[in-house]
Short mmCIF file of C-alpha atoms in Angstrom, two decimals:
data_model
loop_
_atom_site.label_atom_id
_atom_site.label_comp_id
_atom_site.label_asym_id
_atom_site.label_seq_id
_atom_site.Cartn_x
_atom_site.Cartn_y
_atom_site.Cartn_z
CA UNK A 1 17.04 2.56 -18.96
CA UNK A 2 14.90 5.40 -18.85
CA UNK A 3 13.82 5.44 -15.29
CA UNK A 4 11.82 7.41 -12.82
CA UNK A 5 13.44 8.87 -9.78
CA UNK A 6 14.34 11.65 -6.90
CA UNK A 7 16.70 14.31 -7.79
CA UNK A 8 16.31 16.06 -4.82
CA UNK A 9 13.79 16.60 -1.53
CA UNK A 10 11.39 18.91 -1.47
CA UNK A 11 9.04 18.71 1.02
CA UNK A 12 6.60 21.62 0.42
CA UNK A 13 6.07 20.89 -3.35
CA UNK A 14 7.45 17.24 -3.74
CA UNK A 15 7.01 16.58 -7.93
CA UNK A 16 9.65 18.94 -8.07
CA UNK A 17 12.76 16.75 -7.12
CA UNK A 18 10.94 13.81 -9.59
CA UNK A 19 13.08 13.33 -12.78
CA UNK A 20 11.96 11.48 -15.70
CA UNK A 21 15.49 9.85 -17.37
CA UNK A 22 18.17 7.80 -17.99
CA UNK A 23 19.59 6.14 -15.59
CA UNK A 24 22.62 3.06 -14.92
CA UNK A 25 20.98 -0.80 -15.17
CA UNK A 26 21.46 -2.56 -12.44
CA UNK A 27 25.40 -4.09 -11.87
CA UNK A 28 25.83 -7.86 -11.05
CA UNK A 29 25.77 -8.80 -7.47
CA UNK A 30 26.13 -11.83 -5.56
CA UNK A 31 22.23 -13.49 -3.93
CA UNK A 32 20.82 -10.59 -5.51
CA UNK A 33 18.68 -11.03 -8.93
CA UNK A 34 18.12 -8.03 -11.43
CA UNK A 35 14.97 -9.16 -12.76
CA UNK A 36 13.25 -7.17 -16.08
CA UNK A 37 10.48 -4.82 -15.79
CA UNK A 38 6.90 -5.48 -16.71
CA UNK A 39 4.56 -3.55 -14.61
CA UNK A 40 5.24 -0.88 -11.16
CA UNK A 41 2.65 0.78 -9.22
CA UNK A 42 2.77 4.32 -7.55
CA UNK A 43 2.27 4.33 -2.92
CA UNK A 44 1.46 7.38 -1.45
CA UNK A 45 5.90 5.71 0.08
CA UNK A 46 7.06 6.67 -3.37
CA UNK A 47 5.65 11.15 -2.40
CA UNK A 48 7.06 10.64 0.87
CA UNK A 49 9.89 10.21 -0.62
CA UNK A 50 10.13 12.76 -2.52
CA UNK A 51 9.75 14.74 0.94
CA UNK A 52 12.60 12.86 2.19
CA UNK A 53 10.59 10.62 4.17
CA UNK A 54 12.42 7.49 4.70
CA UNK A 55 15.09 9.53 2.18
CA UNK A 56 17.63 11.42 2.60
CA UNK A 57 19.54 12.98 0.80
CA UNK A 58 23.26 11.77 1.19
CA UNK A 59 21.07 8.49 -1.24
CA UNK A 60 19.72 10.64 -4.25
CA UNK A 61 20.16 10.04 -6.99
CA UNK A 62 16.85 7.07 -6.29
CA UNK A 63 15.23 5.77 -8.47
CA UNK A 64 11.47 5.37 -7.55
CA UNK A 65 8.59 2.41 -6.67
CA UNK A 66 8.57 -0.25 -4.38
CA UNK A 67 6.43 -2.57 -6.75
CA UNK A 68 6.84 -4.57 -9.75
CA UNK A 69 6.26 -7.59 -11.63
CA UNK A 70 8.50 -8.74 -14.27
CA UNK A 71 10.56 -11.64 -16.11
CA UNK A 72 13.70 -12.83 -14.47
CA UNK A 73 16.74 -14.09 -15.63
CA UNK A 74 15.30 -17.61 -16.42
CA UNK A 75 12.22 -15.93 -18.17
CA UNK A 76 10.31 -16.42 -14.57
CA UNK A 77 7.58 -14.59 -14.06
CA UNK A 78 7.54 -13.08 -10.79
CA UNK A 79 6.66 -10.79 -7.50
CA UNK A 80 9.66 -8.67 -6.16
CA UNK A 81 8.42 -9.06 -2.09
CA UNK A 82 9.70 -5.08 -1.03
CA UNK A 83 10.87 -5.34 2.31
CA UNK A 84 14.37 -5.48 2.29
CA UNK A 85 17.27 -7.30 5.48
CA UNK A 86 13.87 -9.35 6.07
CA UNK A 87 15.70 -11.73 6.54
CA UNK A 88 18.99 -11.29 6.33
CA UNK A 89 19.61 -12.38 2.13
CA UNK A 90 21.66 -10.85 -0.12
CA UNK A 91 22.11 -7.63 3.00
CA UNK A 92 23.60 -9.15 5.83
CA UNK A 93 21.74 -9.62 9.35
CA UNK A 94 23.06 -6.69 10.86
CA UNK A 95 21.51 -4.40 8.97
CA UNK A 96 17.76 -2.97 9.50
CA UNK A 97 14.66 -4.27 7.72
CA UNK A 98 14.15 -1.42 4.73
CA UNK A 99 11.55 -0.71 1.72
CA UNK A 100 12.91 -0.87 -1.67
CA UNK A 101 13.88 3.68 -3.19
CA UNK A 102 15.16 3.78 0.95
CA UNK A 103 18.42 2.53 0.50
CA UNK A 104 17.95 0.17 -2.94
CA UNK A 105 16.91 1.69 -6.14
CA UNK A 106 13.01 0.73 -6.88
CA UNK A 107 10.90 -0.24 -9.81
CA UNK A 108 10.12 2.45 -12.04
CA UNK A 109 12.97 2.02 -14.26
CA UNK A 110 13.14 -0.90 -16.95
CA UNK A 111 15.41 -2.63 -14.80
CA UNK A 112 15.38 -3.60 -10.67
CA UNK A 113 17.24 -5.47 -8.36
CA UNK A 114 16.73 -7.26 -5.12
CA UNK A 115 17.69 -9.99 -2.85
CA UNK A 116 17.24 -13.29 -4.33
CA UNK A 117 14.99 -14.06 -1.51
CA UNK A 118 12.43 -11.23 -1.84
CA UNK A 119 11.17 -12.67 -5.71
CA UNK A 120 8.57 -14.90 -5.55
CA UNK A 121 6.34 -17.09 -8.77
CA UNK A 122 3.74 -14.97 -10.13
CA UNK A 123 0.73 -17.45 -9.93
CA UNK A 124 -0.68 -16.99 -14.01
CA UNK A 125 -3.97 -16.15 -12.88
CA UNK A 126 -2.88 -12.74 -12.10
CA UNK A 127 -1.72 -9.61 -15.00
CA UNK A 128 1.53 -8.38 -14.43
CA UNK A 129 0.04 -5.19 -13.71
CA UNK A 130 -2.22 -6.63 -11.01
CA UNK A 131 0.05 -8.52 -9.59
CA UNK A 132 2.16 -5.32 -9.74
CA UNK A 133 -0.30 -3.67 -7.27
CA UNK A 134 0.05 -6.82 -4.61
CA UNK A 135 3.18 -6.16 -2.34
CA UNK A 136 2.56 -2.69 -0.69
CA UNK A 137 -0.43 -1.13 -0.99
CA UNK A 138 -2.66 -4.81 -0.65
CA UNK A 139 -0.10 -6.60 0.97
CA UNK A 140 -0.89 -4.12 4.27
CA UNK A 141 -4.55 -4.21 4.00
CA UNK A 142 -4.09 -7.77 4.01
CA UNK A 143 -2.15 -8.46 7.39
CA UNK A 144 -4.59 -5.28 8.65
CA UNK A 145 -7.60 -7.49 8.42
CA UNK A 146 -6.24 -11.33 8.67
CA UNK A 147 -2.70 -10.67 10.95
CA UNK A 148 -3.85 -7.32 12.68
CA UNK A 149 -7.65 -7.23 13.14
CA UNK A 150 -8.00 -10.01 14.79
CA UNK A 151 -11.59 -10.47 12.54
CA UNK A 152 -13.58 -14.07 12.01
CA UNK A 153 -15.84 -14.06 8.29
CA UNK A 154 -19.54 -12.47 9.80
CA UNK A 155 -17.20 -9.25 11.99
CA UNK A 156 -18.25 -5.85 10.89
CA UNK A 157 -15.51 -4.01 9.74
CA UNK A 158 -14.55 0.53 8.98
CA UNK A 159 -12.50 1.64 6.32
CA UNK A 160 -11.82 5.42 6.51
CA UNK A 161 -11.03 6.93 3.39
CA UNK A 162 -11.91 4.57 0.36
CA UNK A 163 -10.71 4.93 -2.58
CA UNK A 164 -5.94 4.85 -1.49
CA UNK A 165 -4.91 2.34 -1.96
CA UNK A 166 -5.17 -0.14 1.56
CA UNK A 167 -8.71 1.60 2.13
CA UNK A 168 -10.12 0.12 -1.31
CA UNK A 169 -7.92 -3.34 -1.04
CA UNK A 170 -9.37 -3.89 1.97
CA UNK A 171 -12.97 -3.57 1.24
CA UNK A 172 -12.31 -6.02 -1.67
CA UNK A 173 -10.74 -8.42 0.23
CA UNK A 174 -12.83 -8.00 3.63
CA UNK A 175 -15.43 -8.68 1.10
CA UNK A 176 -15.01 -11.73 -0.53
CA UNK A 177 -13.61 -13.24 2.73
CA UNK A 178 -17.11 -12.92 4.74
CA UNK A 179 -16.32 -9.41 6.46
CA UNK A 180 -19.01 -7.11 6.36
CA UNK A 181 -17.49 -4.14 5.33
CA UNK A 182 -18.56 0.02 5.91
CA UNK A 183 -16.45 2.58 4.84
CA UNK A 184 -16.07 6.30 4.04
CA UNK A 185 -15.10 9.22 1.83
CA UNK A 186 -15.67 12.33 1.29
CA UNK A 187 -16.75 12.18 -2.57
CA UNK A 188 -19.60 10.97 -3.21
CA UNK A 189 -18.77 8.69 -6.39
CA UNK A 190 -16.15 6.93 -4.93
CA UNK A 191 -18.34 5.38 -1.82
CA UNK A 192 -20.66 4.47 -4.54
CA UNK A 193 -17.68 3.10 -5.87
CA UNK A 194 -17.33 1.27 -2.44
CA UNK A 195 -20.37 -0.29 -2.22
CA UNK A 196 -19.95 -1.81 -5.66
CA UNK A 197 -16.63 -3.18 -4.61
CA UNK A 198 -18.25 -4.90 -2.03
CA UNK A 199 -18.93 -2.72 1.45
CA UNK A 200 -22.45 -2.76 2.33
CA UNK A 201 -22.43 0.83 2.56
CA UNK A 202 -20.52 4.10 2.41
CA UNK A 203 -21.09 6.96 4.13
CA UNK A 204 -19.39 10.70 4.61
CA UNK A 205 -16.62 11.11 7.14
CA UNK A 206 -18.19 11.14 10.37
CA UNK A 207 -21.68 9.80 10.04
CA UNK A 208 -23.29 7.04 12.39
CA UNK A 209 -22.96 4.17 11.75
CA UNK A 210 -25.73 1.66 12.27
CA UNK A 211 -23.93 -0.03 14.17
CA UNK A 212 -20.85 -0.29 15.93
CA UNK A 213 -17.21 -2.54 14.28
CA UNK A 214 -15.89 -4.94 15.17
CA UNK A 215 -12.60 -3.20 13.38
CA UNK A 216 -11.21 0.16 12.28
CA UNK A 217 -9.34 -0.13 8.74
CA UNK A 218 -7.24 3.30 9.53
CA UNK A 219 -4.77 5.17 7.19
CA UNK A 220 -6.21 8.45 7.10
CA UNK A 221 -5.15 9.84 10.55
CA UNK A 222 -5.88 13.19 12.35
CA UNK A 223 -9.14 13.74 10.46
CA UNK A 224 -10.70 10.42 11.04
CA UNK A 225 -9.06 9.28 14.75
CA UNK A 226 -11.77 10.49 16.15
CA UNK A 227 -14.25 8.85 14.53
CA UNK A 228 -12.90 5.66 14.26
CA UNK A 229 -12.96 4.89 17.51
CA UNK A 230 -16.45 5.98 18.77
CA UNK A 231 -17.65 3.31 15.93
CA UNK A 232 -16.23 0.84 18.02
CA UNK A 233 -17.52 -1.68 19.94
CA UNK A 234 -15.98 -2.43 23.62
CA UNK A 235 -12.93 -4.42 23.68
CA UNK A 236 -12.48 -3.65 19.56
CA UNK A 237 -9.76 -2.61 17.23
CA UNK A 238 -8.32 -0.25 15.59
CA UNK A 239 -5.71 -0.86 13.22
CA UNK A 240 -3.47 2.01 11.55
CA UNK A 241 -0.69 1.85 9.20
CA UNK A 242 -1.23 5.83 7.60
CA UNK A 243 -1.60 8.80 8.20
CA UNK A 244 -1.47 10.76 5.33
CA UNK A 245 -4.28 13.51 6.61
CA UNK A 246 -1.32 14.17 10.01
CA UNK A 247 -0.19 12.82 13.03
CA UNK A 248 -2.34 14.71 15.54
CA UNK A 249 -5.53 14.20 16.59
CA UNK A 250 -7.96 17.21 17.07
CA UNK A 251 -8.91 14.53 20.04
CA UNK A 252 -7.26 11.25 20.80
CA UNK A 253 -9.83 10.01 23.09
CA UNK A 254 -8.17 8.62 25.09
CA UNK A 255 -10.73 8.05 27.98
CA UNK A 256 -13.11 6.28 25.20
CA UNK A 257 -9.98 3.84 24.46
CA UNK A 258 -8.98 3.12 28.10
CA UNK A 259 -12.73 3.44 29.49
CA UNK A 260 -13.61 0.38 26.13
CA UNK A 261 -10.93 -1.39 26.48
CA UNK A 262 -10.54 -0.84 22.58
CA UNK A 263 -7.72 -1.93 21.26
CA UNK A 264 -4.40 0.43 19.01
CA UNK A 265 -2.71 -1.77 17.29
CA UNK A 266 0.57 -0.22 14.11
CA UNK A 267 0.66 -2.59 10.78
CA UNK A 268 3.01 -2.16 8.69
CA UNK A 269 3.73 -3.16 5.05
CA UNK A 270 3.73 -7.50 6.22
CA UNK A 271 5.79 -10.59 5.28
CA UNK A 272 7.30 -12.41 2.40
CA UNK A 273 5.16 -15.56 3.65
CA UNK A 274 1.95 -13.17 3.78
CA UNK A 275 2.22 -12.09 0.20
CA UNK A 276 2.31 -15.41 -1.14
CA UNK A 277 -1.00 -15.91 0.88
CA UNK A 278 -1.94 -13.00 -0.74
CA UNK A 279 -1.14 -14.01 -4.54
CA UNK A 280 -2.86 -17.29 -3.64
CA UNK A 281 -6.01 -16.31 -2.36
CA UNK A 282 -6.16 -13.83 -5.13
CA UNK A 283 -5.80 -16.72 -7.16
CA UNK A 284 -7.79 -18.88 -6.36
CA UNK A 285 -10.85 -16.45 -5.29
CA UNK A 286 -10.88 -14.96 -8.33
CA UNK A 287 -9.76 -11.13 -6.24
CA UNK A 288 -8.28 -8.40 -7.92
CA UNK A 289 -6.72 -5.33 -7.85
CA UNK A 290 -8.94 -2.21 -8.71
CA UNK A 291 -6.98 -0.91 -10.96
CA UNK A 292 -7.74 3.10 -11.77
CA UNK A 293 -5.01 3.80 -14.75
CA UNK A 294 -2.24 1.92 -16.62
CA UNK A 295 0.30 4.85 -17.59
CA UNK A 296 3.54 4.50 -19.85
CA UNK A 297 6.47 4.93 -17.25
CA UNK A 298 7.57 7.93 -19.29
CA UNK A 299 3.81 9.79 -18.28
CA UNK A 300 4.92 8.46 -14.36
CA UNK A 301 3.86 12.00 -13.32
CA UNK A 302 0.46 12.39 -13.84
CA UNK A 303 0.80 9.14 -12.19
CA UNK A 304 2.43 11.65 -9.02
CA UNK A 305 0.01 14.82 -10.03
CA UNK A 306 -3.21 12.61 -9.28
CA UNK A 307 -1.82 10.35 -6.18
CA UNK A 308 -1.21 13.58 -4.84
CA UNK A 309 -4.13 15.24 -5.68
CA UNK A 310 -6.19 12.51 -3.95
CA UNK A 311 -8.29 11.98 -7.96
CA UNK A 312 -7.75 7.75 -7.70
CA UNK A 313 -9.96 5.09 -6.71
CA UNK A 314 -7.34 2.55 -6.16
CA UNK A 315 -4.02 2.18 -7.91
CA UNK A 316 -2.24 3.52 -11.14
CA UNK A 317 0.15 1.05 -12.32
CA UNK A 318 3.01 2.16 -14.16
CA UNK A 319 4.33 0.68 -17.34
CA UNK A 320 8.02 0.78 -19.00
#
């Protein structure tokens, strides 16, 4: 079957390890289901995999891709939960959790196999492309906002780095849930787009906000860390799920953190139950993932290049 896969690890030039070509179809396995992929979406995790983060050379070649929606063997339209081993189903209770592509072949292919426990029904209201955007970036944003940030309708939230998949999701979900959303971006067009999607205002990075916020959604890392901490009200919460600009900020703002009793919460992906809730939330409210572009799988390299350059707003979807 045709697939986009990592053939080698290159920390400095990750796309040099990306190959588009034939790979073996999944073999039958007890407790697992093979899904025919109709749509899959790109995440920064896929670029990090090509750099060897979470993916060892001994696991190569590895089909990339965490997220997918497709058809199960019974003809049902389904969405995949990307965390393998979270429950022990299909892998055994002693295996630590991992994401697809860390130990098991991913979704950028015509077919993918996952533990049957990881297969959820796709709501009829969502297209395959829309559903394929939810299991990583949108689920991450959902957990950050509604599980870890501790916010409620009427609260104010700052989202750093509008344009990325998680940041975009947080703006749309927060607006739909009655939160007052602010956003930042270096790019004027992305700031304007963030406002169109529901942000009350969008600012350049480091700008002074009109008020301190109840929570910050942080995925950028070092470049925005100091600003994120300074924007919080006393007792506010900073939720971090990534560090695309690096994980060593010049100013950690430790004094401000302890003096104002701020909370810093790490957040990774989300549970199967949260994904079910997110699917229901989108179906019931009309909220839909922001899709930047849909590409055929044989043009996957273009999608990787755009993501690496930061030249996108929302998700890139691949269709086999």
